[in-house]
PDB file of C-alpha atoms in Angstrom:
ATOM      1  CA  MET A   1     137.247 101.967  62.246  1.00  0.00           C
ATOM      2  CA  LYS A   2     136.944 104.374  59.325  1.00  0.00           C
ATOM      3  CA  ARG A   3     140.465 103.504  58.138  1.00  0.00           C
ATOM      4  CA  ALA A   4     139.742  99.776  58.271  1.00  0.00           C
ATOM      5  CA  LEU A   5     136.506 100.333  56.387  1.00  0.00           C
ATOM      6  CA  HIS A   6     138.252 102.283  53.633  1.00  0.00           C
ATOM      7  CA  GLU A   7     140.972  99.631  53.338  1.00  0.00           C
ATOM      8  CA  ASN A   8     138.430  96.817  53.077  1.00  0.00           C
ATOM      9  CA  MET A   9     136.453  98.721  50.486  1.00  0.00           C
ATOM     10  CA  ALA A  10     139.640  99.409  48.516  1.00  0.00           C
ATOM     11  CA  ASN A  11     140.576  95.727  48.593  1.00  0.00           C
ATOM     12  CA  GLY A  12     137.104  94.681  47.531  1.00  0.00           C
ATOM     13  CA  ILE A  13     136.408  92.954  50.836  1.00  0.00           C
ATOM     14  CA  GLU A  14     132.754  93.032  51.862  1.00  0.00           C
ATOM     15  CA  ASP A  15     132.650  92.932  55.656  1.00  0.00           C
ATOM     16  CA  LEU A  16     129.487  93.617  57.568  1.00  0.00           C
ATOM     17  CA  ILE A  17     130.044  96.467  59.984  1.00  0.00           C
ATOM     18  CA  GLY A  18     127.416  97.616  62.445  1.00  0.00           C
ATOM     19  CA  ILE A  19     127.441 101.350  62.946  1.00  0.00           C
ATOM     20  CA  PRO A  20     125.399 102.362  66.010  1.00  0.00           C
ATOM     21  CA  PHE A  21     123.449 105.597  66.210  1.00  0.00           C
ATOM     22  CA  PRO A  22     122.827 106.086  69.952  1.00  0.00           C
ATOM     23  CA  ASN A  23     120.432 108.990  69.471  1.00  0.00           C
ATOM     24  CA  HIS A  24     118.313 107.331  66.801  1.00  0.00           C
ATOM     25  CA  SER A  25     115.689 105.805  69.115  1.00  0.00           C
ATOM     26  CA  SER A  26     115.193 109.040  71.027  1.00  0.00           C
ATOM     27  CA  GLU A  27     114.949 110.969  67.753  1.00  0.00           C
ATOM     28  CA  VAL A  28     112.293 108.573  66.467  1.00  0.00           C
ATOM     29  CA  LEU A  29     110.303 108.957  69.679  1.00  0.00           C
ATOM     30  CA  CYS A  30     110.690 112.709  69.483  1.00  0.00           C
ATOM     31  CA  GLY A  31     109.349 112.685  65.921  1.00  0.00           C
ATOM     32  CA  LEU A  32     106.396 110.523  66.913  1.00  0.00           C
ATOM     33  CA  ASN A  33     105.659 112.801  69.848  1.00  0.00           C
ATOM     34  CA  GLU A  34     105.605 115.813  67.534  1.00  0.00           C
ATOM     35  CA  GLN A  35     103.177 113.964  65.279  1.00  0.00           C
ATOM     36  CA  ARG A  36     100.996 113.197  68.282  1.00  0.00           C
ATOM     37  CA  HIS A  37     100.842 116.835  69.379  1.00  0.00           C
ATOM     38  CA  ASP A  38     100.140 117.956  65.796  1.00  0.00           C
ATOM     39  CA  GLY A  39      97.549 115.229  65.233  1.00  0.00           C
ATOM     40  CA  LEU A  40      99.505 113.804  62.283  1.00  0.00           C
ATOM     41  CA  LEU A  41      99.407 110.125  61.253  1.00  0.00           C
ATOM     42  CA  CYS A  42      97.528 109.231  64.449  1.00  0.00           C
ATOM     43  CA  ASP A  43      95.444 106.091  64.017  1.00  0.00           C
ATOM     44  CA  VAL A  44      93.501 105.990  67.291  1.00  0.00           C
ATOM     45  CA  ILE A  45      91.726 108.392  69.641  1.00  0.00           C
ATOM     46  CA  LEU A  46      91.372 107.736  73.363  1.00  0.00           C
ATOM     47  CA  ILE A  47      88.597 109.556  75.224  1.00  0.00           C
ATOM     48  CA  VAL A  48      88.770 110.016  78.993  1.00  0.00           C
ATOM     49  CA  GLN A  49      86.109 112.164  80.676  1.00  0.00           C
ATOM     50  CA  ASP A  50      85.343 114.056  77.440  1.00  0.00           C
ATOM     51  CA  GLN A  51      89.047 114.699  76.778  1.00  0.00           C
ATOM     52  CA  GLU A  52      90.478 113.379  73.493  1.00  0.00           C
ATOM     53  CA  TYR A  53      93.994 111.999  73.086  1.00  0.00           C
ATOM     54  CA  ARG A  54      95.173 111.359  69.519  1.00  0.00           C
ATOM     55  CA  THR A  55      97.930 108.812  69.466  1.00  0.00           C
ATOM     56  CA  HIS A  56      99.504 105.833  67.651  1.00  0.00           C
ATOM     57  CA  ARG A  57      98.477 102.232  68.196  1.00  0.00           C
ATOM     58  CA  SER A  58     102.009 100.927  67.695  1.00  0.00           C
ATOM     59  CA  VAL A  59     103.437 103.185  70.422  1.00  0.00           C
ATOM     60  CA  LEU A  60     100.705 102.250  72.899  1.00  0.00           C
ATOM     61  CA  ALA A  61     101.010  98.541  72.108  1.00  0.00           C
ATOM     62  CA  ALA A  62     104.786  98.679  72.585  1.00  0.00           C
ATOM     63  CA  CYS A  63     104.378 100.091  76.106  1.00  0.00           C
ATOM     64  CA  SER A  64     101.183  98.493  77.376  1.00  0.00           C
ATOM     65  CA  LYS A  65     100.150  94.837  77.378  1.00  0.00           C
ATOM     66  CA  TYR A  66      96.546  95.966  77.701  1.00  0.00           C
ATOM     67  CA  PHE A  67      96.678  98.041  74.512  1.00  0.00           C
ATOM     68  CA  LYS A  68      98.610  95.321  72.694  1.00  0.00           C
ATOM     69  CA  LYS A  69      95.828  92.822  73.380  1.00  0.00           C
ATOM     70  CA  LEU A  70      93.195  95.443  72.577  1.00  0.00           C
ATOM     71  CA  PHE A  71      94.706  96.375  69.206  1.00  0.00           C
ATOM     72  CA  THR A  72      95.690  92.877  68.078  1.00  0.00           C
ATOM     73  CA  THR A  73      92.352  91.192  68.685  1.00  0.00           C
ATOM     74  CA  GLY A  74      90.573  90.602  65.392  1.00  0.00           C
ATOM     75  CA  THR A  75      91.434  92.364  62.162  1.00  0.00           C
ATOM     76  CA  LEU A  76      92.445  95.990  61.871  1.00  0.00           C
ATOM     77  CA  THR A  77      89.311  96.802  59.870  1.00  0.00           C
ATOM     78  CA  ASP A  78      87.150  95.484  62.722  1.00  0.00           C
ATOM     79  CA  GLN A  79      88.772  97.727  65.299  1.00  0.00           C
ATOM     80  CA  PRO A  80      87.219 101.094  66.100  1.00  0.00           C
ATOM     81  CA  TYR A  81      89.046 104.360  65.614  1.00  0.00           C
ATOM     82  CA  VAL A  82      87.827 105.796  68.922  1.00  0.00           C
ATOM     83  CA  TYR A  83      88.114 104.138  72.334  1.00  0.00           C
ATOM     84  CA  GLU A  84      86.511 105.499  75.487  1.00  0.00           C
ATOM     85  CA  ILE A  85      88.659 104.694  78.528  1.00  0.00           C
ATOM     86  CA  ASP A  86      86.576 105.079  81.688  1.00  0.00           C
ATOM     87  CA  PHE A  87      88.868 103.437  84.255  1.00  0.00           C
ATOM     88  CA  VAL A  88      91.716 105.972  84.351  1.00  0.00           C
ATOM     89  CA  LYS A  89      92.008 109.632  85.303  1.00  0.00           C
ATOM     90  CA  PRO A  90      92.882 112.166  82.564  1.00  0.00           C
ATOM     91  CA  GLU A  91      96.014 113.346  84.382  1.00  0.00           C
ATOM     92  CA  ALA A  92      97.162 109.738  84.771  1.00  0.00           C
ATOM     93  CA  LEU A  93      96.708 108.955  81.074  1.00  0.00           C
ATOM     94  CA  SER A  94      98.492 112.191  80.110  1.00  0.00           C
ATOM     95  CA  ALA A  95     101.491 111.217  82.246  1.00  0.00           C
ATOM     96  CA  ILE A  96     101.552 107.710  80.775  1.00  0.00           C
ATOM     97  CA  LEU A  97     101.371 109.016  77.192  1.00  0.00           C
ATOM     98  CA  GLU A  98     104.236 111.413  77.893  1.00  0.00           C
ATOM     99  CA  PHE A  99     106.221 108.471  79.230  1.00  0.00           C
ATOM    100  CA  ALA A 100     105.446 106.381  76.141  1.00  0.00           C
ATOM    101  CA  TYR A 101     106.739 109.094  73.796  1.00  0.00           C
ATOM    102  CA  THR A 102     109.566 110.616  75.866  1.00  0.00           C
ATOM    103  CA  SER A 103     110.764 107.813  78.203  1.00  0.00           C
ATOM    104  CA  THR A 104     110.189 110.217  81.109  1.00  0.00           C
ATOM    105  CA  LEU A 105     107.475 109.813  83.715  1.00  0.00           C
ATOM    106  CA  THR A 106     106.363 112.949  85.555  1.00  0.00           C
ATOM    107  CA  ILE A 107     104.876 112.150  88.963  1.00  0.00           C
ATOM    108  CA  THR A 108     103.577 114.333  91.769  1.00  0.00           C
ATOM    109  CA  THR A 109     102.449 113.393  95.254  1.00  0.00           C
ATOM    110  CA  SER A 110      98.872 114.167  94.244  1.00  0.00           C
ATOM    111  CA  ASN A 111      98.737 111.947  91.150  1.00  0.00           C
ATOM    112  CA  VAL A 112     101.041 109.037  91.992  1.00  0.00           C
ATOM    113  CA  LYS A 113      98.157 106.867  93.222  1.00  0.00           C
ATOM    114  CA  HIS A 114      96.118 107.586  90.076  1.00  0.00           C
ATOM    115  CA  ILE A 115      99.115 106.776  87.871  1.00  0.00           C
ATOM    116  CA  LEU A 116      99.731 103.551  89.770  1.00  0.00           C
ATOM    117  CA  SER A 117      96.092 102.546  89.377  1.00  0.00           C
ATOM    118  CA  ALA A 118      96.155 103.330  85.641  1.00  0.00           C
ATOM    119  CA  ALA A 119      99.445 101.473  85.150  1.00  0.00           C
ATOM    120  CA  LYS A 120      97.973  98.394  86.800  1.00  0.00           C
ATOM    121  CA  MET A 121      94.914  98.497  84.551  1.00  0.00           C
ATOM    122  CA  LEU A 122      97.008  99.126  81.420  1.00  0.00           C
ATOM    123  CA  GLU A 123      99.622  96.545  82.479  1.00  0.00           C
ATOM    124  CA  ILE A 124     102.734  98.733  82.378  1.00  0.00           C
ATOM    125  CA  GLN A 125     105.048  97.018  84.838  1.00  0.00           C
ATOM    126  CA  CYS A 126     107.914  99.534  84.847  1.00  0.00           C
ATOM    127  CA  ILE A 127     105.554 102.332  85.912  1.00  0.00           C
ATOM    128  CA  ILE A 128     104.003 100.095  88.563  1.00  0.00           C
ATOM    129  CA  ASN A 129     107.447  99.380  90.016  1.00  0.00           C
ATOM    130  CA  VAL A 130     108.554 103.007  90.195  1.00  0.00           C
ATOM    131  CA  CYS A 131     105.247 104.150  91.723  1.00  0.00           C
ATOM    132  CA  LEU A 132     105.504 101.496  94.426  1.00  0.00           C
ATOM    133  CA  GLU A 133     109.064 102.563  95.204  1.00  0.00           C
ATOM    134  CA  ILE A 134     107.980 106.190  95.522  1.00  0.00           C
ATOM    135  CA  MET A 135     105.043 105.280  97.754  1.00  0.00           C
ATOM    136  CA  GLU A 136     107.061 102.893  99.965  1.00  0.00           C
ATOM    137  CA  PRO A 137     107.956 105.483 102.687  1.00  0.00           C
ATOM    138  CA  ASP A 138     104.312 106.540 102.921  1.00  0.00           C
ATOM    139  CA  ARG A 139     103.218 102.918 103.166  1.00  0.00           C
ATOM    140  CA  GLU A 140     105.723 102.271 105.955  1.00  0.00           C
ATOM    141  CA  ALA A 141     104.485 105.350 107.822  1.00  0.00           C
ATOM    142  CA  GLU A 142     100.878 104.200 107.427  1.00  0.00           C
ATOM    143  CA  GLU A 143     101.786 100.741 108.713  1.00  0.00           C
ATOM    144  CA  GLU A 144     103.493 102.298 111.747  1.00  0.00           C
ATOM    145  CA  ASP A 145     100.429 104.454 112.431  1.00  0.00           C
ATOM    146  CA  GLU A 146      98.178 101.413 112.120  1.00  0.00           C
ATOM    147  CA  LYS A 147     100.421  99.481 114.512  1.00  0.00           C
ATOM    148  CA  GLU A 148     100.307 102.341 117.027  1.00  0.00           C
ATOM    149  CA  ASP A 149      96.523 102.469 116.736  1.00  0.00           C
ATOM    150  CA  GLU A 150      96.350  98.719 117.328  1.00  0.00           C
ATOM    151  CA  ASP A 151      98.593  99.053 120.395  1.00  0.00           C
ATOM    152  CA  ASP A 152      96.380 101.847 121.723  1.00  0.00           C
ATOM    153  CA  ASP A 153      93.294  99.709 121.155  1.00  0.00           C
ATOM    154  CA  GLU A 154      94.931  96.795 122.977  1.00  0.00           C
ATOM    155  CA  ASP A 155      95.797  99.065 125.918  1.00  0.00           C
ATOM    156  CA  GLU A 156      92.221 100.326 126.035  1.00  0.00           C
ATOM    157  CA  ASP A 157      90.909  96.758 125.938  1.00  0.00           C
ATOM    158  CA  GLU A 158      93.238  95.774 128.785  1.00  0.00           C
ATOM    159  CA  ASP A 159      92.077  98.764 130.848  1.00  0.00           C
ATOM    160  CA  GLU A 160      88.458  97.849 130.213  1.00  0.00           C
ATOM    161  CA  GLU A 161      89.119  94.238 131.208  1.00  0.00           C
ATOM    162  CA  GLU A 162      90.815  95.378 134.424  1.00  0.00           C
ATOM    163  CA  GLU A 163      87.875  97.655 135.231  1.00  0.00           C
ATOM    164  CA  GLU A 164      85.437  94.805 134.601  1.00  0.00           C
ATOM    165  CA  GLU A 165      87.456  92.481 136.843  1.00  0.00           C
ATOM    166  CA  GLU A 166      87.513  95.104 139.610  1.00  0.00           C
ATOM    167  CA  GLU A 167      83.754  95.569 139.300  1.00  0.00           C
ATOM    168  CA  GLU A 168      83.213  91.797 139.469  1.00  0.00           C
ATOM    169  CA  VAL A 169      85.384  91.536 142.592  1.00  0.00           C
ATOM    170  CA  GLU A 170      83.538  94.452 144.202  1.00  0.00           C
ATOM    171  CA  ASP A 171      80.160  92.880 143.389  1.00  0.00           C
ATOM    172  CA  PHE A 172      81.328  89.568 144.830  1.00  0.00           C
ATOM    173  CA  VAL A 173      82.495  91.232 148.053  1.00  0.00           C
ATOM    174  CA  ASN A 174      79.187  93.085 148.390  1.00  0.00           C
ATOM    175  CA  GLN A 175      77.259  89.852 147.908  1.00  0.00           C
ATOM    176  CA  GLU A 176      79.371  88.108 150.581  1.00  0.00           C
ATOM    177  CA  ASN A 177      78.729  90.951 153.034  1.00  0.00           C
ATOM    178  CA  LEU A 178      75.017  90.794 152.315  1.00  0.00           C
ATOM    179  CA  THR A 179      74.979  87.025 152.899  1.00  0.00           C
ATOM    180  CA  ASP A 180      76.727  87.453 156.252  1.00  0.00           C
ATOM    181  CA  VAL A 181      74.134  90.001 157.398  1.00  0.00           C
ATOM    182  CA  GLN A 182      71.256  87.719 156.402  1.00  0.00           C
ATOM    183  CA  GLU A 183      72.733  84.759 158.293  1.00  0.00           C
ATOM    184  CA  VAL A 184      73.151  86.841 161.461  1.00  0.00           C
ATOM    185  CA  SER A 185      69.545  88.031 161.214  1.00  0.00           C
ATOM    186  CA  CYS A 186      68.253  84.463 160.919  1.00  0.00           C
ATOM    187  CA  HIS A 187      69.935  83.474 164.185  1.00  0.00           C
ATOM    188  CA  GLN A 188      68.594  86.433 166.162  1.00  0.00           C
ATOM    189  CA  SER A 189      65.654  86.083 168.540  1.00  0.00           C
ATOM    190  CA  PRO A 190      62.274  87.518 167.441  1.00  0.00           C
ATOM    191  CA  SER A 191      62.600  90.432 169.830  1.00  0.00           C
ATOM    192  CA  ASN A 192      65.991  91.270 168.444  1.00  0.00           C
ATOM    193  CA  ILE A 193      64.813  91.316 164.854  1.00  0.00           C
ATOM    194  CA  GLY A 194      61.625  93.264 165.608  1.00  0.00           C
ATOM    195  CA  LEU A 195      59.115  90.403 165.249  1.00  0.00           C
ATOM    196  CA  THR A 196      56.076  90.091 167.614  1.00  0.00           C
ATOM    197  CA  PRO A 197      55.369  86.550 168.965  1.00  0.00           C
ATOM    198  CA  THR A 198      51.987  85.113 167.919  1.00  0.00           C
ATOM    199  CA  ALA A 199      49.406  85.125 170.808  1.00  0.00           C
ATOM    200  CA  VAL A 200      48.283  81.661 171.955  1.00  0.00           C
ATOM    201  CA  PRO A 201      44.432  81.250 172.243  1.00  0.00           C
ATOM    202  CA  SER A 202      43.087  80.978 175.819  1.00  0.00           C
ATOM    203  CA  ALA A 203      41.524  77.532 175.265  1.00  0.00           C
ATOM    204  CA  PHE A 204      44.747  76.096 174.185  1.00  0.00           C
ATOM    205  CA  ALA A 205      46.444  77.920 177.008  1.00  0.00           C
ATOM    206  CA  GLY A 206      44.235  76.112 179.562  1.00  0.00           C
ATOM    207  CA  GLU A 207      44.946  72.754 178.062  1.00  0.00           C
ATOM    208  CA  MET A 208      48.569  73.545 178.098  1.00  0.00           C
ATOM    209  CA  ARG A 209      48.397  74.422 181.843  1.00  0.00           C
ATOM    210  CA  THR A 210      46.638  71.145 182.692  1.00  0.00           C
TER     211      THR A 210
END
């Protein structure tokens, strides 16, 4: 490529040649990150739970749809220099800022849910996707546990229904036995059931004899 370039230049030929610099974008981000840590050329401050984060609007807007809408609404002179963000955790915002300036997201099992929540609020889809992938095994395990709990509950309900049915059958049998006893008692003679016959008055007894 260099030889062809020299030959074209020697012949007075003006060809457009694109020369890529693969490390340029990472070097720019690295420089911006150094400025952020040094507090240089920062044009916005984010406050989360009394913690200040000096940063650059352009970097935030390039990564987050939320910040892009926030920083492009109205004129620049109307926009405040300080924004208080009360819907994210400090550790989540720190991880997201590191991602914005280094292209690397640092996640732990203890903060992945907070980062996912912050990414959803700030509308950073790539972080949302990776957090969901990381949490997928845990979600599957939770679903299995929930299914097992539901199965256990169903078994308990079935046992309770069986017990209720057995109790109903037992009550029915007891009622039938009681009914049989009462019917037998009704057909017994007074002497057999312990009743004393009513005495007939003597006057009526005489009439009855005549």
